[in-house]
Amino acid sequence: MVTYEEMKIVMENTEKERKQASYSVTPEEMQRFKKNDKLPYLIATKKRKNDEKYGVSLTAGIGLIEELCLINESTFKKTLNGSIRATRTFLYKFTIGLHMSIDEANELFNLCGGPLRETDPADYICINYLKTQDDIHRFCEQYKEYIGKNLTR
């Protein structure tokens, strides 16, 4: 759980960085925007391990992901087959729903805009929930409260 005081500090620091930010991109930074098939593969691998953990079939595992991670079944399938890109919000829900460690989560986030950063308010909330292994529903509530975006329908 994240407190108002913690989020206030993170938001203030983010605002300071935003004012000082440079909007130029180096060639090395551009590499992460190239088509990357590794992220859907890693997501599928994590899903398969979750299926084995719960002893369910591949198709039943998608329903389990929907239940555990609050990710719509069709969105999950489209992400796996590459017709839509995995977003950071998708990864927030996926990693928290499957109770991954921060290192496991960063393996995925590195392929989607870079590792989790404590200076980013949304990332900070995710890091906190990954550390505490807290409930996905509570995460979605706090994300809406502090970031202002609803992660569920």
mmCIF file of C-alpha atoms in Angstrom:
data_model
loop_
_atom_site.group_PDB
_atom_site.id
_atom_site.type_symbol
_atom_site.label_atom_id
_atom_site.label_comp_id
_atom_site.label_asym_id
_atom_site.label_seq_id
_atom_site.Cartn_x
_atom_site.Cartn_y
_atom_site.Cartn_z
ATOM 1 C CA MET A 1 0.000 0.000 0.000
ATOM 2 C CA VAL A 2 1.246 3.467 -0.860
ATOM 3 C CA THR A 3 0.659 6.471 1.383
ATOM 4 C CA TYR A 4 -0.126 10.026 0.324
ATOM 5 C CA GLU A 5 3.175 11.243 1.754
ATOM 6 C CA GLU A 6 5.189 8.752 -0.308
ATOM 7 C CA MET A 7 3.325 9.628 -3.499
ATOM 8 C CA LYS A 8 3.659 13.361 -2.862
ATOM 9 C CA ILE A 9 7.455 13.004 -2.698
ATOM 10 C CA VAL A 10 7.559 10.870 -5.854
ATOM 11 C CA MET A 11 5.286 13.292 -7.742
ATOM 12 C CA GLU A 12 7.382 16.309 -6.700
ATOM 13 C CA ASN A 13 10.596 14.609 -7.812
ATOM 14 C CA THR A 14 9.006 13.600 -11.112
ATOM 15 C CA GLU A 15 7.881 17.160 -11.779
ATOM 16 C CA LYS A 16 11.423 18.439 -11.154
ATOM 17 C CA GLU A 17 12.869 15.862 -13.566
ATOM 18 C CA ARG A 18 10.249 16.676 -16.203
ATOM 19 C CA LYS A 19 11.246 20.342 -16.145
ATOM 20 C CA GLN A 20 14.900 19.379 -16.672
ATOM 21 C CA ALA A 21 14.240 16.604 -19.189
ATOM 22 C CA SER A 22 15.876 16.412 -22.563
ATOM 23 C CA TYR A 23 13.647 15.173 -25.330
ATOM 24 C CA SER A 24 16.412 13.992 -27.638
ATOM 25 C CA VAL A 25 16.956 10.265 -28.041
ATOM 26 C CA THR A 26 20.262 8.488 -28.589
ATOM 27 C CA PRO A 27 20.585 5.657 -31.128
ATOM 28 C CA GLU A 28 20.999 3.204 -28.241
ATOM 29 C CA GLU A 29 17.697 4.357 -26.727
ATOM 30 C CA MET A 30 15.964 3.962 -30.103
ATOM 31 C CA GLN A 31 16.742 0.229 -30.052
ATOM 32 C CA ARG A 32 13.940 -0.426 -27.569
ATOM 33 C CA PHE A 33 11.345 0.879 -30.044
ATOM 34 C CA LYS A 34 12.219 -1.639 -32.728
ATOM 35 C CA LYS A 35 9.876 -4.588 -33.156
ATOM 36 C CA ASN A 36 10.602 -6.965 -30.345
ATOM 37 C CA ASP A 37 9.243 -10.502 -30.376
ATOM 38 C CA LYS A 38 10.983 -11.395 -27.147
ATOM 39 C CA LEU A 39 8.437 -9.727 -24.842
ATOM 40 C CA PRO A 40 5.399 -11.758 -26.012
ATOM 41 C CA TYR A 41 7.553 -14.888 -25.754
ATOM 42 C CA LEU A 42 8.515 -14.063 -22.134
ATOM 43 C CA ILE A 43 4.879 -13.304 -21.263
ATOM 44 C CA ALA A 44 3.849 -16.674 -22.733
ATOM 45 C CA THR A 45 6.613 -18.402 -20.743
ATOM 46 C CA LYS A 46 5.451 -16.790 -17.484
ATOM 47 C CA LYS A 47 1.852 -17.794 -18.305
ATOM 48 C CA ARG A 48 2.905 -21.383 -18.985
ATOM 49 C CA LYS A 49 4.721 -21.557 -15.629
ATOM 50 C CA ASN A 50 1.591 -20.211 -13.947
ATOM 51 C CA ASP A 51 -0.497 -22.892 -15.721
ATOM 52 C CA GLU A 52 1.855 -25.571 -14.392
ATOM 53 C CA LYS A 53 1.721 -24.085 -10.889
ATOM 54 C CA TYR A 54 -2.087 -24.281 -10.830
ATOM 55 C CA GLY A 55 -2.306 -27.489 -12.883
ATOM 56 C CA VAL A 56 -4.549 -26.087 -15.612
ATOM 57 C CA SER A 57 -4.547 -26.504 -19.393
ATOM 58 C CA LEU A 58 -3.252 -23.819 -21.763
ATOM 59 C CA THR A 59 -6.741 -22.584 -22.622
ATOM 60 C CA ALA A 60 -7.946 -22.636 -19.016
ATOM 61 C CA GLY A 61 -4.784 -20.721 -18.123
ATOM 62 C CA ILE A 62 -5.975 -17.704 -20.091
ATOM 63 C CA GLY A 63 -9.124 -17.559 -17.972
ATOM 64 C CA LEU A 64 -6.942 -17.873 -14.891
ATOM 65 C CA ILE A 65 -4.844 -14.900 -16.072
ATOM 66 C CA GLU A 66 -8.054 -12.921 -16.517
ATOM 67 C CA GLU A 67 -9.034 -13.754 -12.944
ATOM 68 C CA LEU A 68 -5.620 -13.246 -11.302
ATOM 69 C CA CYS A 69 -4.384 -10.257 -13.303
ATOM 70 C CA LEU A 70 -7.630 -8.552 -14.383
ATOM 71 C CA ILE A 71 -6.464 -8.667 -18.013
ATOM 72 C CA ASN A 72 -9.195 -9.227 -20.578
ATOM 73 C CA GLU A 73 -8.877 -12.583 -22.354
ATOM 74 C CA SER A 74 -8.922 -11.087 -25.860
ATOM 75 C CA THR A 75 -6.336 -8.445 -24.895
ATOM 76 C CA PHE A 76 -4.095 -11.156 -23.506
ATOM 77 C CA LYS A 77 -4.389 -13.276 -26.663
ATOM 78 C CA LYS A 78 -3.705 -10.281 -28.935
ATOM 79 C CA THR A 79 -0.650 -9.399 -26.876
ATOM 80 C CA LEU A 80 0.691 -12.941 -27.139
ATOM 81 C CA ASN A 81 0.193 -13.176 -30.898
ATOM 82 C CA GLY A 82 1.710 -9.727 -31.443
ATOM 83 C CA SER A 83 -1.296 -7.955 -32.931
ATOM 84 C CA ILE A 84 -1.060 -5.408 -30.092
ATOM 85 C CA ARG A 85 1.975 -4.354 -28.084
ATOM 86 C CA ALA A 86 2.304 -5.035 -24.398
ATOM 87 C CA THR A 87 2.060 -1.771 -22.476
ATOM 88 C CA ARG A 88 3.459 -0.887 -19.093
ATOM 89 C CA THR A 89 -0.055 -0.931 -17.595
ATOM 90 C CA PHE A 90 -0.536 -4.438 -19.011
ATOM 91 C CA LEU A 91 2.745 -5.465 -17.380
ATOM 92 C CA TYR A 92 1.794 -3.820 -14.068
ATOM 93 C CA LYS A 93 -1.303 -5.988 -13.838
ATOM 94 C CA PHE A 94 0.430 -9.092 -15.194
ATOM 95 C CA THR A 95 3.395 -8.968 -12.807
ATOM 96 C CA ILE A 96 1.361 -8.044 -9.732
ATOM 97 C CA GLY A 97 -1.368 -10.581 -10.513
ATOM 98 C CA LEU A 98 1.205 -13.379 -10.806
ATOM 99 C CA HIS A 99 3.081 -12.162 -7.677
ATOM 100 C CA MET A 100 6.427 -11.843 -9.435
ATOM 101 C CA SER A 101 9.572 -10.563 -7.790
ATOM 102 C CA ILE A 102 10.952 -7.189 -8.837
ATOM 103 C CA ASP A 103 13.762 -8.920 -10.759
ATOM 104 C CA GLU A 104 11.285 -11.109 -12.661
ATOM 105 C CA ALA A 105 9.130 -8.069 -13.425
ATOM 106 C CA ASN A 106 12.099 -6.027 -14.622
ATOM 107 C CA GLU A 107 12.959 -8.806 -17.058
ATOM 108 C CA LEU A 108 9.673 -7.911 -18.791
ATOM 109 C CA PHE A 109 9.786 -4.155 -18.214
ATOM 110 C CA ASN A 110 13.288 -3.921 -19.729
ATOM 111 C CA LEU A 111 11.659 -4.848 -23.040
ATOM 112 C CA CYS A 112 8.900 -2.271 -22.608
ATOM 113 C CA GLY A 113 10.430 1.151 -22.006
ATOM 114 C CA GLY A 114 13.054 0.203 -19.447
ATOM 115 C CA PRO A 115 13.133 -1.168 -15.899
ATOM 116 C CA LEU A 116 10.832 -0.051 -13.115
ATOM 117 C CA ARG A 117 11.922 3.301 -11.683
ATOM 118 C CA GLU A 118 11.114 4.582 -8.217
ATOM 119 C CA THR A 119 11.040 8.133 -9.617
ATOM 120 C CA ASP A 120 8.018 7.345 -11.829
ATOM 121 C CA PRO A 121 4.748 7.455 -9.830
ATOM 122 C CA ALA A 122 3.091 4.516 -11.634
ATOM 123 C CA ASP A 123 6.271 2.433 -11.421
ATOM 124 C CA TYR A 124 6.615 3.326 -7.736
ATOM 125 C CA ILE A 125 3.155 1.957 -6.979
ATOM 126 C CA CYS A 126 3.964 -1.226 -8.927
ATOM 127 C CA ILE A 127 7.284 -1.693 -7.105
ATOM 128 C CA ASN A 128 5.518 -1.309 -3.775
ATOM 129 C CA TYR A 129 2.934 -3.955 -4.660
ATOM 130 C CA LEU A 130 5.561 -6.340 -6.016
ATOM 131 C CA LYS A 131 7.471 -6.041 -2.739
ATOM 132 C CA THR A 132 4.412 -6.615 -0.542
ATOM 133 C CA GLN A 133 2.741 -9.210 -2.838
ATOM 134 C CA ASP A 134 -0.495 -7.314 -2.225
ATOM 135 C CA ASP A 135 -3.889 -7.710 -3.918
ATOM 136 C CA ILE A 136 -4.377 -6.741 -7.601
ATOM 137 C CA HIS A 137 -7.762 -5.148 -6.855
ATOM 138 C CA ARG A 138 -6.199 -2.818 -4.279
ATOM 139 C CA PHE A 139 -3.433 -1.984 -6.757
ATOM 140 C CA CYS A 140 -6.007 -0.927 -9.358
ATOM 141 C CA GLU A 141 -7.766 1.256 -6.779
ATOM 142 C CA GLN A 142 -4.538 2.991 -5.757
ATOM 143 C CA TYR A 143 -3.454 3.390 -9.387
ATOM 144 C CA LYS A 144 -6.738 5.171 -10.130
ATOM 145 C CA GLU A 145 -6.419 7.271 -6.968
ATOM 146 C CA TYR A 146 -2.850 8.493 -7.619
ATOM 147 C CA ILE A 147 -2.457 8.286 -11.398
ATOM 148 C CA GLY A 148 -6.057 9.051 -12.329
ATOM 149 C CA LYS A 149 -6.490 6.206 -14.816
ATOM 150 C CA ASN A 150 -8.827 3.270 -14.389
ATOM 151 C CA LEU A 151 -7.166 -0.113 -15.070
ATOM 152 C CA THR A 152 -10.367 -2.148 -14.958
ATOM 153 C CA ARG A 153 -13.758 -1.930 -16.583
#
